[in-house]
Amino acid sequence: MARMKFLCDADRCIECNACVTACKNEHDVPWGINRRRVVTINDGKPGERSVSMACMHCTDAPCAAVCPVDCFYTTADAVVLHSKDLCIGCGYCFYACPFGAPQYPRVGNFGSRGKMDKCTFCAAGPEEDSTEIEYAKYGANRLAEGKLPLCAEMCSTKSLLAGDGEIIAAIYKERVTQRGYGSGAWGWQTAYRETINV
């Protein structure tokens, strides 16, 4: 079975925020919540890089490890989802996530902020596929329709890739090799456990 993953190629991202807008529109995400955001490092300086960030659907998700009610679960496609029916809105997942993916839907005092919301890889939630209840809680279920997340489909530079982790890795590996980075690219040996002589 495929392990679904995201990858953002920082050499291609132009900070257009099409991924952010596509996600908000597809899922009717409330104002104040961004399931996806673009982070820019060294803004306006030489070496500026932008990266589209969301839930990375970790293999050993820290959000799931700290949840006191076990509302997080991993699908057969390795997508990390959560049940809003079980969530108590404690916020432990928010603090545990290195990407800041889980978010409260409202600002306010503790207990009034609601239940956590996060990127679903367009796989929605535990309710029956493509129902109104599922859409109201989690947004569109594009994976059930055989589609990829809309954020990646809308990326004009194809910086944001989504799908089977092995295919994504092969695409990125080819890009890095063509750029002439070879095994000198940051994270190459960690990601691919090999070196390539270019």
Backbone as a ProteinNet text record, in pm:
[ID]
protein_1_A
[PRIMARY]
MARMKFLCDADRCIECNACVTACKNEHDVPWGINRRRVVTINDGKPGERSVSMACMHCTDAPCAAVCPVDCFYTTADAVVLHSKDLCIGCGYCFYACPFGAPQYPRVGNFGSRGKMDKCTFCAAGPEEDSTEIEYAKYGANRLAEGKLPLCAEMCSTKSLLAGDGEIIAAIYKERVTQRGYGSGAWGWQTAYRETINV
[TERTIARY]
85.3	0	89.2	46.9	122	122.4	232.9	242.1	232.5	121.9	99.9	186.3	251.6	340.7	333.4	370.8	390.2	539.2	579.4	715.2	707.9	774	779.6	922.6	940.2	1070.8	1096.3	1180.6	1205.8	1270.9	1335.5	1395.1	1290.8	1168.9	1064.1	953.9	934.9	824.7	844.9	740.3	748.1	660.7	613	533.4	406.2	340.1	217.5	94.5	104.9	-3.1	-125	-108.5	-218.2	-258.3	-161.8	-190.5	-277.6	-248.4	-324.5	-468.2	-482.4	-614.6	-695.8	-632.6	-702.4	-756.3	-676.2	-717.8	-836	-825.9	-934.4	-1065.1	-1056	-1176.3	-1235.6	-1151.6	-1200.3	-1271.8	-1224.5	-1276	-1359.3	-1385	-1457	-1395.5	-1263.6	-1191.9	-1225.6	-1264	-1304.2	-1191.9	-1231	-1134.1	-1050.5	-920.8	-832.1	-760.2	-809.1	-742.2	-676.3	-553.2	-484.4	-432	-493.6	-442.9	-308	-283.4	-155.6	-112.4	17.9	71.1	206.6	246.8	376.5	468.8	582.1	681.3	799.7	844.2	958.6	1074.8	1189.9	1312.2	1402.9	1465.4	1553.1	1475.7	1357.5	1271	1340.6	1349.5	1408.6	1560.2	1623.1	1769.5	1819	1946.7	2001.3	1982.8	1944.8	1921.1	1780.2	1690.1	1550.7	1489	1418	1350.1	1211.3	1113.8	978.1	940.5	865.6	824	676.9	599.1	458.7	451.7	390	388	245.6	230.4	104.1	139	39.7	64.2	145.2	252.4	337	299.2	194	143.6	258	316.5	435.4	411.6	517.5	511.6	485	554	535.1	489.3	364.8	313.4	315.2	386.3	389.3	253.2	169.6	35.2	-44.6	-31.9	-103.4	-46.8	84.1	148.1	103.1	73.1	37.6	-112.8	-193.7	-339	-394.6	-455.5	-505.5	-630.4	-699.6	-821.4	-805.7	-684.3	-655.3	-748.6	-763	-851	-777.5	-644.4	-567.1	-554.6	-557.9	-539.7	-473.9	-414.5	-346	-421.9	-450.2	-523.4	-429.8	-484.1	-404.4	-305.4	-336.3	-246.3	-145.8	-138.5	-46.4	-79.6	-206.4	-251.6	-297.1	-244.6	-280.1	-403.4	-511.5	-637	-678.4	-780.4	-831.8	-983.4	-1041.4	-1185.9	-1227.7	-1306.8	-1354.8	-1459.8	-1516.4	-1611.7	-1539.8	-1417.2	-1340.2	-1256.6	-1215.1	-1126.4	-1191.9	-1109.4	-1158.6	-1101.8	-1019	-965.6	-861.7	-786	-686	-564.4	-532.8	-421.6	-286.8	-279.8	-151.1	-89.7	-172.9	-123.5	-59.3	-116.6	-62.1	80.7	101.6	234.2	333	284.6	373.5	416.7	334.2	361.2	472.6	580.5	689	651	539.9	495.9	380.1	330.3	218.4	91.1	71.5	-43.2	-177.6	-194.1	-324.1	-347.6	-467.6	-499.4	-639.1	-658.5	-792	-871.8	-1002.9	-1084.1	-1120.7	-1108.5	-1145.1	-1042.1	-1037.3	-951.5	-1037.6	-982.3	-1058	-995.5	-1066.7	-1020.2	-1022.6	-941.4	-937.6	-1077.5	-1116	-1248.7	-1348.5	-1318.7	-1410.6	-1356.2	-1236.6	-1171.3	-1215.5	-1284.6	-1334	-1238.3	-1270.4	-1190.6	-1087.7	-978.2	-866	-903.9	-835.3	-852.4	-713.8	-699.2	-569.4	-587.7	-478.1	-476.4	-516.5	-601.6	-648.3	-592.6	-500.7	-450.2	-568	-671.3	-795.9	-859.3	-842.4	-902.2	-1017	-1051.9	-1163	-1144.9	-1243.3	-1237.7	-1300.6	-1333.9	-1382.8	-1527.3	-1601.8	-1739.7	-1744	-1862.5	-1879.3	-1834.8	-1765.8	-1708.7	-1813.2	-1775.2	-1851	-1993.6	-2010.6	-2140.9	-2137.1	-2254.6	-2261.3	-2201.6	-2220	-2164.4	-2012.5	-1954.7	-1809.4	-1757.2	-1824.9	-1780.6	-1789.8	-1895.6	-1913.2	-1803.5	-1758.1	-1655.8	-1513.7	-1487.8	-1350	-1321.8	-1422.5	-1402	-1413.1	-1371.4	-1385.5	-1298.5	-1346.8	-1271.5	-1227	-1122	-1071.2	-1005.1	-943.9	-879.3	-980.7	-1100.5	-1205.2	-1249.4	-1231.5	-1266.3	-1149.9	-1038.1	-920.9	-836.7	-852.5	-777.2	-672.4	-574.5	-472.3	-519.2	-452.8	-489.5	-486	-584.7	-597.9	-480.8	-422.3	-309.1	-196.5	-166.8	-60.1	-102.5	-228.3	-275.7	-275.5	-295.8	-301.8	-165.8	-60.6	73.1	122.6	137.3	171.8	314.3	404.8	543.7	572.8	471.6	486.1	593.1	601.2	689.5	633.5	502.8	437.3	391.8	448.3	415.7	340.6	244.2	169.2	139.1	140.6	109.4	192.1	211.8	290.3	432.3	477.3	608.3	723.4	717.1	825.6	829.6	714.3	709	755.5	711.9	754	905.6	961.7	1106.2	1180.9	1128.4	1192.5	1190	1077.7	1067.7	1167.7	1173.9	1266.3	1411.8	1439.3	1574.7	1619.4	1529.1	1560.3	1585.5	1502.2	1520.1	1655.8	1690.3	1815.7	1934.5	1927	2035.7	2050.3	1938.3	1943.2	2000.6	1975.7	2029.4	2178.9	2233	2375.6	2412.8	2310.9	2342.1	2397.7	2344.2	2387.1	2372.5	2469.4	2462.2	2496.5	2528	2557.6	2433.2	2316.3	2192.1	2163.6	2113.3	2085.4	1985.1	2016	1925.3	1926.2	2008.6	2007.5	2037.1	2147.6	2185.5	2082.2	2022.3	1919.9	1796.3	1755.6	1633.2	1651.2	1765.6	1781.8	1883.6	1955.1	2054.3	2155.9	2197.8	2295.4	2363.1	2471.6	2537.2	2541.7	2537.8	2544.2	2658.1	2740.1	2847.3	2795.1	2794.2	2740.9	2854.5
-118.7	0	124.2	224.8	350.1	426	493.1	583.2	724.7	790.6	925	1026.3	1113.9	1214.3	1344.8	1453.8	1584.7	1611.1	1686.7	1738.4	1873.1	1972.7	2104.4	2131.4	2153.4	2183.1	2333	2367.9	2509.2	2584.3	2513.3	2579.8	2622.2	2568.5	2601.3	2690.6	2690.9	2765.7	2915.7	2984.3	3128.3	3209.8	3147.3	3213.7	3278.4	3207.2	3261.9	3236.7	3141.9	3106	3043.4	2991.1	2921.6	2797.1	2729.8	2609.8	2643.9	2755.3	2800.2	2832.4	2908.2	2948.5	2828	2735.7	2615.9	2534.2	2518.4	2441.5	2508.2	2638.9	2710.4	2702.7	2716.4	2712.8	2572.3	2471.7	2334.4	2282.2	2324.7	2268.7	2366.5	2485.8	2588.5	2607.4	2620.2	2638.3	2776.5	2784.9	2913.7	3016.5	3142.3	3250.3	3230.4	3252.8	3238.5	3105.5	3008.1	2877.7	2862.9	2818	2782.9	2641.7	2548.6	2411.9	2403.9	2497.4	2506.5	2651.2	2675.1	2811.1	2808.3	2922.8	2933.6	3011.9	2951.7	3012.2	3053.8	3179	3229.2	3255.4	3203.7	3220.7	3318	3409.2	3513.4	3598.8	3640.8	3718.8	3845.1	3859.3	3977.1	3979.9	3872.7	3865.7	3756.4	3759.8	3651.6	3517.2	3417.3	3285	3265.9	3359.1	3349	3217.8	3150.3	3026.3	3028.4	2975.7	2962.1	2814.9	2775.9	2637	2634	2554	2534.2	2429.7	2468.3	2382	2342.3	2218.5	2166.7	2043.1	1967	1839.7	1751.4	1693.5	1609.1	1461.3	1429.7	1293.4	1198.4	1229.4	1160	1010.5	934.1	790	761.5	831.7	817.8	954.5	988.6	1124	1163.9	1272.6	1317.6	1365.1	1415.8	1458.7	1340.6	1227	1107	1053.7	1067.5	1016.1	1089.3	1219.5	1297.1	1311.9	1270.6	1289.2	1202.6	1265.5	1187	1104.3	1134	1059.2	974.8	965.1	884.3	915.6	1044.2	1080.7	1074.7	1060.9	1052.1	906.3	883.8	749.4	761.4	653.7	650.7	557.8	606.6	525.9	424.8	339.8	241	308.9	431.8	508.6	591.2	570.6	640.6	789.1	823.6	960.9	969.2	1069.4	1087.2	1176.8	1121.1	1193.6	1196	1274.6	1277.7	1283.1	1238.8	1238.6	1359.3	1446.5	1563.4	1525.1	1406.1	1359.4	1320.6	1268.3	1228.4	1342.5	1436	1546.2	1627.8	1662	1743.9	1886.5	1914.5	2049.5	2089	1991.9	2022.1	2095.7	2076.4	2146.4	2078.5	1961	1891.9	1865.4	1830.1	1800.4	1923.6	2040.2	2165.5	2187.1	2162.5	2182.8	2074.5	1954	1843.2	1847.2	1905	1902.3	2000.4	1952.4	2043.5	2134.6	2105.3	2184.3	2277.5	2271.2	2356.6	2326.9	2200.6	2165.5	2172.1	2106.7	2116.8	2259.5	2310.2	2447.3	2453.3	2552	2578.2	2655.1	2628.4	2700.9	2842.8	2871.8	3004.7	3053.8	3184.9	3246.5	3271.2	3248.6	3274	3203.7	3201.7	3134	2983.6	2914.1	2768.9	2713.1	2618.4	2559.1	2621.8	2743	2809.8	2812.4	2755.6	2761	2650.2	2550.8	2443.8	2327.1	2236.3	2116.1	2141.4	2070.7	2094.4	2066.2	2138	2120.5	2105.5	2024.3	2005.8	1959	1961.3	1909.7	1763.1	1725	1586.5	1514.7	1578	1523.9	1501.5	1583.5	1573.6	1434.3	1372.4	1241.1	1251.2	1372.9	1401.3	1333.7	1257.2	1201.8	1065.4	1023.2	886.4	861.1	965.9	946	877.7	834.4	770.1	865.8	811.4	892.6	975.2	1099	1192	1219.9	1228	1264.2	1410.5	1468.4	1607.4	1623.6	1524.4	1530.3	1532.2	1446.7	1441.9	1575.8	1631.3	1758.9	1871.6	1875	1981.9	1979.1	1860.7	1849	1860.5	1798.3	1782.8	1839.8	1870	1918.6	1807.2	1837	1743.9	1620	1507.4	1382.7	1350.1	1415.1	1396.7	1260	1205.4	1075.2	966	975.5	877	885.7	1001.8	1021.5	985.7	941.7	906.4	1025.8	1137.8	1260.1	1287.3	1368.4	1411.7	1538.2	1576.8	1701.4	1820.2	1908.3	2020.8	2117.9	2131.2	2223.4	2188.5	2059	2015.8	2027.7	1999.2	2009.7	2153.4	2249	2390.2	2457.6	2391	2451.3	2472.7	2599.5	2632.7	2592.6	2589	2553.6	2407.2	2334.9	2195.9	2183.4	2287.4	2284.4	2189.7	2196.2	2112.7	1982.6	1873.8	1741.9	1663	1583.6	1499.4	1367.4	1260.3	1128.8	1021.2	910.8	797.9	846.1	823.3	870.9	826.4	705.2	655.4	729.7	758.9	832.9	976.7	1038	1174.8	1180	1082.5	1077.4	1062.4	981	961.8	1091.5	1164	1290.8	1390.4	1402.3	1498.1	1458	1329.9	1280.5	1318.6	1303.9	1340.7	1491.4	1571.1	1717.5	1758.2	1700.4	1736	1695.4	1579	1532.7	1624.3	1665.6	1754.9	1891.8	1935.8	2065.5	2059.2	1937.1	1923	1918.8	1905.7	1900.1	1764.3	1659.9	1524	1497.5	1427.9	1392.5	1510.7	1626.5	1745.4	1821	1782	1849	1823.1	1926.3	1913.3	1802	1710.9	1603.7	1484	1487.5	1381.6	1245.1	1234.4	1105.4	1056.3	1148	1108.7	1055.9	1124.2	1085.9	960	947.6	838.4	732.7	756.5	662.6	619	711.2	680.7	809	794	907.8	881.1	987.7	974.4	1062.1	1006.9	1083.7	1145.1	1276.7	1347.1	1403.6
0	0	0	-69.9	-82.3	49.8	78.8	193.7	138.5	162.9	110.5	184.9	109.5	168	89.2	156.5	94.2	83	-18.2	-27.6	-96.8	-39.4	-102.5	-145.9	-273.4	-332.8	-316.1	-219.9	-188.3	-303.8	-396.8	-512	-614.6	-604.5	-700.7	-644.6	-512.3	-452	-471.8	-520.4	-548	-452.3	-345.5	-242.2	-298.9	-389.5	-449.3	-361.9	-267.2	-175.8	-244	-364.7	-432.8	-354.6	-292.5	-213.7	-93.1	-28.4	89.1	48.6	-59.5	-108.2	-153.9	-226	-274.6	-157.9	-54.7	62.8	132.5	154.5	223.1	144.4	12.7	-70.2	-80.9	-95	-113.3	11	128	252.7	334.3	282.4	357.9	496.3	498.8	625.6	681.1	808.3	866.5	868.6	874.5	883.2	1009.5	998.1	1112.3	1118.3	1043.7	1039	902.7	902.8	779.1	794.8	726.4	730.4	659.7	572.1	498.8	500	509.6	505.8	436.3	383.5	318.2	411.2	443	530.8	445.6	459.9	383.8	478.7	442.4	520.7	446.2	518	459.8	359.6	396.8	308.1	258.8	126.5	64.4	63.4	106.9	111.6	17.5	-18.1	-100.3	-29.4	-104.5	-47.3	5.5	-28	17.2	-30.9	58.7	25.2	86.6	13.2	63.4	63.1	165.6	180.7	220.2	151.7	185.6	297.1	409.7	528.8	565.3	607	660	741.5	777.7	845.4	750.4	801.5	717.5	728.7	802.3	815.8	852.2	967	1016.8	1037.2	1018.6	1042.2	1189.8	1277.7	1421.8	1473.3	1446.7	1469.4	1617.4	1650.8	1789.9	1840	1750.4	1790.5	1845.1	1778.7	1821.9	1953.4	1971.8	2093	2219	2207.1	2327	2348.9	2254.9	2266.8	2380.2	2480.9	2595	2564.1	2454.5	2420.9	2294.3	2241.8	2122.8	2006	1975.7	1863.5	1729.9	1731.4	1607.1	1564.9	1435.3	1381.1	1244.3	1199	1070	976.3	855.5	757.2	691.1	608.3	535.1	440	397.2	309.7	388.9	520.1	609.4	625.4	611.3	634.7	780.3	853.4	993.8	1001.5	1055	1069.4	1216.1	1245.1	1382.4	1381	1490	1504.5	1587.7	1528.7	1602.6	1706.3	1693.9	1794.6	1923.6	1911.7	2029.3	2086.8	2001.3	2042.5	2155	2256.6	2367.7	2361.8	2261.7	2244.5	2347.4	2399	2503.2	2447.5	2318.2	2255	2267.8	2329.9	2342.8	2205.6	2108.8	1974	1911	1937.7	1884.7	1934	2061.9	2120.5	2079.7	2053.2	2016.8	1870.4	1783.7	1639.8	1601.9	1540.2	1500.6	1383.2	1316.4	1201.7	1235.3	1358.2	1398.5	1323.3	1284.4	1201.1	1273.5	1389.4	1456	1505.7	1484.9	1525.1	1584.9	1671.5	1723.7	1619.2	1609	1512.1	1554.7	1684	1733.6	1833.7	1850.6	1951.7	2074.3	2191	2313.5	2430.7	2542.1	2661.9	2640.6	2720.2	2710.6	2733.3	2651.3	2661.6	2565.7	2518	2425.4	2282.9	2263.5	2132.4	2038.4	2088.4	2002.9	1991.5	1899.8	1878.7	1769.5	1777	1686.5	1540.7	1450.9	1307.5	1247.3	1143.8	1079.1	935	861.6	724.6	726	633	623.2	499.5	426.9	299.5	205.8	222.4	145.6	157.1	276.2	300.9	400.6	443.1	534.5	669.1	715.4	849.9	860	983.3	1004.9	960.3	929.1	885	748.2	708.9	579.1	467.7	367.6	259.6	185.7	157.5	72.9	121.8	252.3	308.1	352.6	373.2	419	558	643.2	779.5	773.1	688.9	674	621.4	521.5	463.6	565.5	643.5	742.5	847.7	886.8	990.8	936.9	820.3	774.1	635.7	557.9	421.8	320.1	198.8	86	103	53.1	55.5	-86.7	-131.1	-267.2	-285.7	-180.3	-191.7	-224.5	-166.5	-196.1	-341.6	-403.6	-544	-636.8	-578.9	-658.3	-698.6	-627.7	-658.8	-551.9	-586.7	-491.3	-420.3	-311.2	-243.3	-338.9	-325.4	-417.4	-405.5	-287.2	-271	-367.8	-381.1	-471.2	-617.7	-646.3	-784.3	-834	-743.2	-782.2	-787.1	-743.1	-740.9	-884.4	-923	-1061.9	-1099.2	-1002.7	-1032.3	-1000.9	-954.7	-911.2	-803.5	-720.4	-604.8	-500.2	-477.9	-378.3	-444.3	-397.7	-450.4	-343.7	-384.6	-292.3	-360	-282.1	-335.9	-269.6	-340.1	-290.5	-260	-138.4	-93.9	-181.8	-234.1	-318.5	-452.3	-508.7	-635	-613.5	-504.7	-471	-454.4	-382.6	-362.6	-495.2	-586.2	-716.3	-798.4	-793.8	-866.4	-810.8	-678.4	-616.6	-642	-636.4	-662.2	-803.1	-900.1	-1038.1	-1050.4	-983.3	-987.2	-930	-816.6	-750	-835.9	-896.5	-983.1	-1104.6	-1164.7	-1280.4	-1243.6	-1121.8	-1077.7	-1050.7	-1043.2	-1019.7	-872.8	-785.3	-642.6	-604.2	-668.4	-635.4	-487.7	-431.1	-289.7	-200.1	-258.9	-179.5	-137.5	-186	-148.8	-1.7	66.2	208.3	232.3	324.6	360.7	267.8	165	64.8	126.4	202	258.4	359.6	434.1	530.2	457.8	353.2	282.1	199	132.1	36.5	78.8	187.9	241.7	135.1	53.6	-49.6	-95.2	-163.4	-227.2	-376.6	-454.3	-599.1	-649	-730.2	-791.8	-919.6	-924.6	-1041.1	-1120.7
[MASK]
++++++++++++++++++++++++++++++++++++++++++++++++++++++++++++++++++++++++++++++++++++++++++++++++++++++++++++++++++++++++++++++++++++++++++++++++++++++++++++++++++++++++++++++++++++++++++++++++++++++

